[in-house]
GROMACS .gro file of N, CA and C in nm:
model
  228
    1MET      N    1 -18.767  14.424  -4.069
    1MET     CA    2 -18.656  14.408  -3.986
    1MET      C    3 -18.655  14.544  -3.919
    2THR      N    4 -18.627  14.534  -3.772
    2THR     CA    5 -18.613  14.632  -3.692
    2THR      C    6 -18.469  14.668  -3.682
    3LEU      N    7 -18.414  14.806  -3.722
    3LEU     CA    8 -18.296  14.834  -3.724
    3LEU      C    9 -18.237  14.903  -3.589
    4ILE      N   10 -18.335  14.962  -3.515
    4ILE     CA   11 -18.310  15.040  -3.392
    4ILE      C   12 -18.404  14.959  -3.286
    5THR      N   13 -18.342  14.901  -3.171
    5THR     CA   14 -18.415  14.844  -3.077
    5THR      C   15 -18.408  14.924  -2.963
    6THR      N   16 -18.534  14.902  -2.873
    6THR     CA   17 -18.510  14.950  -2.746
    6THR      C   18 -18.567  14.853  -2.647
    7ALA      N   19 -18.503  14.872  -2.508
    7ALA     CA   20 -18.552  14.785  -2.390
    7ALA      C   21 -18.564  14.861  -2.273
    8TRP      N   22 -18.653  14.823  -2.189
    8TRP     CA   23 -18.642  14.886  -2.046
    8TRP      C   24 -18.609  14.755  -1.962
    9ASP      N   25 -18.545  14.773  -1.844
    9ASP     CA   26 -18.530  14.674  -1.770
    9ASP      C   27 -18.601  14.728  -1.637
   10ALA      N   28 -18.704  14.650  -1.589
   10ALA     CA   29 -18.777  14.723  -1.475
   10ALA      C   30 -18.691  14.680  -1.356
   11ASP      N   31 -18.613  14.591  -1.357
   11ASP     CA   32 -18.525  14.563  -1.227
   11ASP      C   33 -18.421  14.689  -1.201
   12THR      N   34 -18.349  14.716  -1.312
   12THR     CA   35 -18.273  14.825  -1.289
   12THR      C   36 -18.294  14.959  -1.321
   13ASP      N   37 -18.433  14.969  -1.394
   13ASP     CA   38 -18.482  15.105  -1.449
   13ASP      C   39 -18.387  15.154  -1.544
   14MET      N   40 -18.327  15.074  -1.635
   14MET     CA   41 -18.238  15.118  -1.715
   14MET      C   42 -18.296  15.108  -1.871
   15LEU      N   43 -18.303  15.199  -1.970
   15LEU     CA   44 -18.309  15.208  -2.099
   15LEU      C   45 -18.208  15.164  -2.192
   16THR      N   46 -18.219  15.054  -2.269
   16THR     CA   47 -18.117  15.031  -2.365
   16THR      C   48 -18.158  15.059  -2.498
   17ILE      N   49 -18.067  15.131  -2.587
   17ILE     CA   50 -18.109  15.138  -2.728
   17ILE      C   51 -17.988  15.083  -2.790
   18ALA      N   52 -18.020  14.999  -2.900
   18ALA     CA   53 -17.933  14.917  -2.961
   18ALA      C   54 -17.942  14.941  -3.109
   19LEU      N   55 -17.839  14.950  -3.178
   19LEU     CA   56 -17.825  14.973  -3.330
   19LEU      C   57 -17.680  14.939  -3.370
   20ASN      N   58 -17.680  14.880  -3.496
   20ASN     CA   59 -17.540  14.862  -3.571
   20ASN      C   60 -17.435  14.799  -3.464
   21GLY      N   61 -17.436  14.732  -3.379
   21GLY     CA   62 -17.352  14.672  -3.277
   21GLY      C   63 -17.347  14.767  -3.173
   22HIS      N   64 -17.389  14.888  -3.150
   22HIS     CA   65 -17.361  14.961  -3.053
   22HIS      C   66 -17.484  14.947  -2.933
   23SER      N   67 -17.459  14.971  -2.826
   23SER     CA   68 -17.572  14.967  -2.722
   23SER      C   69 -17.532  15.081  -2.640
   24ILE      N   70 -17.654  15.153  -2.622
   24ILE     CA   71 -17.665  15.282  -2.514
   24ILE      C   72 -17.734  15.255  -2.408
   25GLU      N   73 -17.687  15.260  -2.290
   25GLU     CA   74 -17.771  15.229  -2.177
   25GLU      C   75 -17.765  15.361  -2.071
   26ILE      N   76 -17.899  15.417  -2.055
   26ILE     CA   77 -17.908  15.517  -1.959
   26ILE      C   78 -18.021  15.499  -1.878
   27PRO      N   79 -18.026  15.567  -1.761
   27PRO     CA   80 -18.156  15.549  -1.676
   27PRO      C   81 -18.285  15.594  -1.735
   28ALA      N   82 -18.390  15.524  -1.711
   28ALA     CA   83 -18.527  15.537  -1.765
   28ALA      C   84 -18.582  15.673  -1.686
   29HIS      N   85 -18.546  15.675  -1.571
   29HIS     CA   86 -18.606  15.781  -1.475
   29HIS      C   87 -18.500  15.841  -1.407
   30PRO      N   88 -18.382  15.922  -1.450
   30PRO     CA   89 -18.286  15.959  -1.374
   30PRO      C   90 -18.316  16.075  -1.271
   31THR      N   91 -18.247  16.098  -1.189
   31THR     CA   92 -18.259  16.176  -1.068
   31THR      C   93 -18.195  16.316  -1.136
   32THR      N   94 -18.228  16.416  -1.067
   32THR     CA   95 -18.206  16.548  -1.111
   32THR      C   96 -18.037  16.538  -1.072
   33GLU      N   97 -17.992  16.500  -0.976
   33GLU     CA   98 -17.854  16.496  -0.934
   33GLU      C   99 -17.784  16.416  -1.049
   34TRP      N  100 -17.840  16.299  -1.104
   34TRP     CA  101 -17.774  16.252  -1.215
   34TRP      C  102 -17.764  16.321  -1.318
   35LEU      N  103 -17.867  16.382  -1.369
   35LEU     CA  104 -17.873  16.475  -1.492
   35LEU      C  105 -17.789  16.580  -1.486
   36GLU      N  106 -17.774  16.639  -1.354
   36GLU     CA  107 -17.682  16.762  -1.335
   36GLU      C  108 -17.539  16.702  -1.373
   37LYS      N  109 -17.500  16.573  -1.336
   37LYS     CA  110 -17.362  16.546  -1.340
   37LYS      C  111 -17.333  16.478  -1.498
   38ASN      N  112 -17.419  16.427  -1.565
   38ASN     CA  113 -17.404  16.339  -1.692
   38ASN      C  114 -17.479  16.417  -1.804
   39THR      N  115 -17.551  16.521  -1.805
   39THR     CA  116 -17.600  16.610  -1.904
   39THR      C  117 -17.598  16.745  -1.900
   40GLU      N  118 -17.644  16.817  -1.982
   40GLU     CA  119 -17.641  16.963  -1.998
   40GLU      C  120 -17.764  17.014  -2.006
   41LEU      N  121 -17.809  17.108  -1.935
   41LEU     CA  122 -17.948  17.184  -1.954
   41LEU      C  123 -17.952  17.265  -2.073
   42ILE      N  124 -18.022  17.258  -2.159
   42ILE     CA  125 -18.024  17.330  -2.267
   42ILE      C  126 -18.184  17.375  -2.317
   43LYS      N  127 -18.189  17.460  -2.431
   43LYS     CA  128 -18.319  17.471  -2.486
   43LYS      C  129 -18.314  17.390  -2.614
   44ALA      N  130 -18.418  17.312  -2.619
   44ALA     CA  131 -18.425  17.210  -2.742
   44ALA      C  132 -18.542  17.241  -2.837
   45GLY      N  133 -18.551  17.225  -2.949
   45GLY     CA  134 -18.646  17.234  -3.031
   45GLY      C  135 -18.716  17.090  -3.051
   46ILE      N  136 -18.832  17.064  -3.001
   46ILE     CA  137 -18.889  16.947  -3.005
   46ILE      C  138 -19.034  16.955  -3.072
   47TRP      N  139 -19.059  16.888  -3.183
   47TRP     CA  140 -19.176  16.921  -3.263
   47TRP      C  141 -19.227  17.071  -3.293
   48GLY      N  142 -19.100  17.134  -3.302
   48GLY     CA  143 -19.134  17.269  -3.340
   48GLY      C  144 -19.158  17.371  -3.221
   49GLU      N  145 -19.136  17.310  -3.111
   49GLU     CA  146 -19.150  17.402  -2.969
   49GLU      C  147 -19.018  17.391  -2.910
   50GLN      N  148 -18.984  17.502  -2.849
   50GLN     CA  149 -18.862  17.539  -2.762
   50GLN      C  150 -18.904  17.493  -2.629
   51THR      N  151 -18.822  17.407  -2.560
   51THR     CA  152 -18.863  17.370  -2.425
   51THR      C  153 -18.696  17.351  -2.341
   52ASP      N  154 -18.711  17.339  -2.217
   52ASP     CA  155 -18.589  17.304  -2.147
   52ASP      C  156 -18.572  17.154  -2.167
   53ALA      N  157 -18.452  17.111  -2.175
   53ALA     CA  158 -18.418  16.971  -2.193
   53ALA      C  159 -18.280  16.928  -2.133
   54TRP      N  160 -18.270  16.819  -2.078
   54TRP     CA  161 -18.128  16.782  -2.030
   54TRP      C  162 -18.071  16.693  -2.166
   55GLU      N  163 -17.973  16.741  -2.224
   55GLU     CA  164 -17.922  16.694  -2.346
   55GLU      C  165 -17.794  16.586  -2.288
   56TYR      N  166 -17.802  16.486  -2.339
   56TYR     CA  167 -17.699  16.378  -2.341
   56TYR      C  168 -17.582  16.402  -2.434
   57SER      N  169 -17.460  16.385  -2.400
   57SER     CA  170 -17.341  16.412  -2.483
   57SER      C  171 -17.355  16.355  -2.624
   58ALA      N  172 -17.274  16.435  -2.714
   58ALA     CA  173 -17.251  16.384  -2.855
   58ALA      C  174 -17.194  16.259  -2.871
   59MET      N  175 -17.099  16.233  -2.792
   59MET     CA  176 -17.020  16.100  -2.777
   59MET      C  177 -17.123  15.993  -2.751
   60LEU      N  178 -17.210  15.989  -2.671
   60LEU     CA  179 -17.303  15.908  -2.631
   60LEU      C  180 -17.388  15.864  -2.749
   61THR      N  181 -17.435  15.981  -2.804
   61THR     CA  182 -17.521  15.948  -2.936
   61THR      C  183 -17.462  15.951  -3.053
   62LYS      N  184 -17.332  15.942  -3.058
   62LYS     CA  185 -17.274  15.929  -3.211
   62LYS      C  186 -17.311  15.811  -3.285
   63PRO      N  187 -17.340  15.701  -3.212
   63PRO     CA  188 -17.386  15.588  -3.300
   63PRO      C  189 -17.512  15.606  -3.355
   64ILE      N  190 -17.608  15.681  -3.299
   64ILE     CA  191 -17.724  15.724  -3.352
   64ILE      C  192 -17.726  15.814  -3.476
   65SER      N  193 -17.636  15.921  -3.466
   65SER     CA  194 -17.614  16.014  -3.566
   65SER      C  195 -17.555  15.952  -3.681
   66GLU      N  196 -17.447  15.885  -3.648
   66GLU     CA  197 -17.401  15.807  -3.765
   66GLU      C  198 -17.486  15.697  -3.851
   67PHE      N  199 -17.589  15.640  -3.771
   67PHE     CA  200 -17.676  15.540  -3.839
   67PHE      C  201 -17.791  15.623  -3.912
   68LEU      N  202 -17.824  15.746  -3.866
   68LEU     CA  203 -17.918  15.828  -3.926
   68LEU      C  204 -17.848  15.919  -4.034
   69ASN      N  205 -17.716  15.922  -4.026
   69ASN     CA  206 -17.659  16.034  -4.114
   69ASN      C  207 -17.706  16.166  -4.102
   70MET      N  208 -17.720  16.204  -3.970
   70MET     CA  209 -17.763  16.334  -3.939
   70MET      C  210 -17.716  16.349  -3.802
   71ASP      N  211 -17.690  16.483  -3.732
   71ASP     CA  212 -17.668  16.519  -3.602
   71ASP      C  213 -17.792  16.496  -3.512
   72VAL      N  214 -17.786  16.425  -3.430
   72VAL     CA  215 -17.906  16.374  -3.329
   72VAL      C  216 -17.854  16.376  -3.192
   73ARG      N  217 -17.929  16.412  -3.102
   73ARG     CA  218 -17.901  16.410  -2.950
   73ARG      C  219 -18.020  16.346  -2.879
   74LEU      N  220 -17.983  16.286  -2.766
   74LEU     CA  221 -18.100  16.240  -2.678
   74LEU      C  222 -18.119  16.349  -2.571
   75VAL      N  223 -18.239  16.377  -2.544
   75VAL     CA  224 -18.278  16.454  -2.439
   75VAL      C  225 -18.363  16.401  -2.356
   76TYR      N  226 -18.361  16.451  -2.215
   76TYR     CA  227 -18.467  16.410  -2.119
   76TYR      C  228 -18.558  16.535  -2.090
   0.00000   0.00000   0.00000
């Protein structure tokens, strides 16, 4: 049983993440302009390495954090 599902719509280039009755939809290939308006540029630790990343808001990722019972963020 898959508890988190993802889908990419080639027509709209949108990525959908679905879990526990919640659905999160974000551009699969966002423009720099879109990222500047909708995310925050931060330093993120990914697989033990620090790198620049565009962080999506905590409100957007709240369903994922609640589902996993830990603080998580989506980054691009």
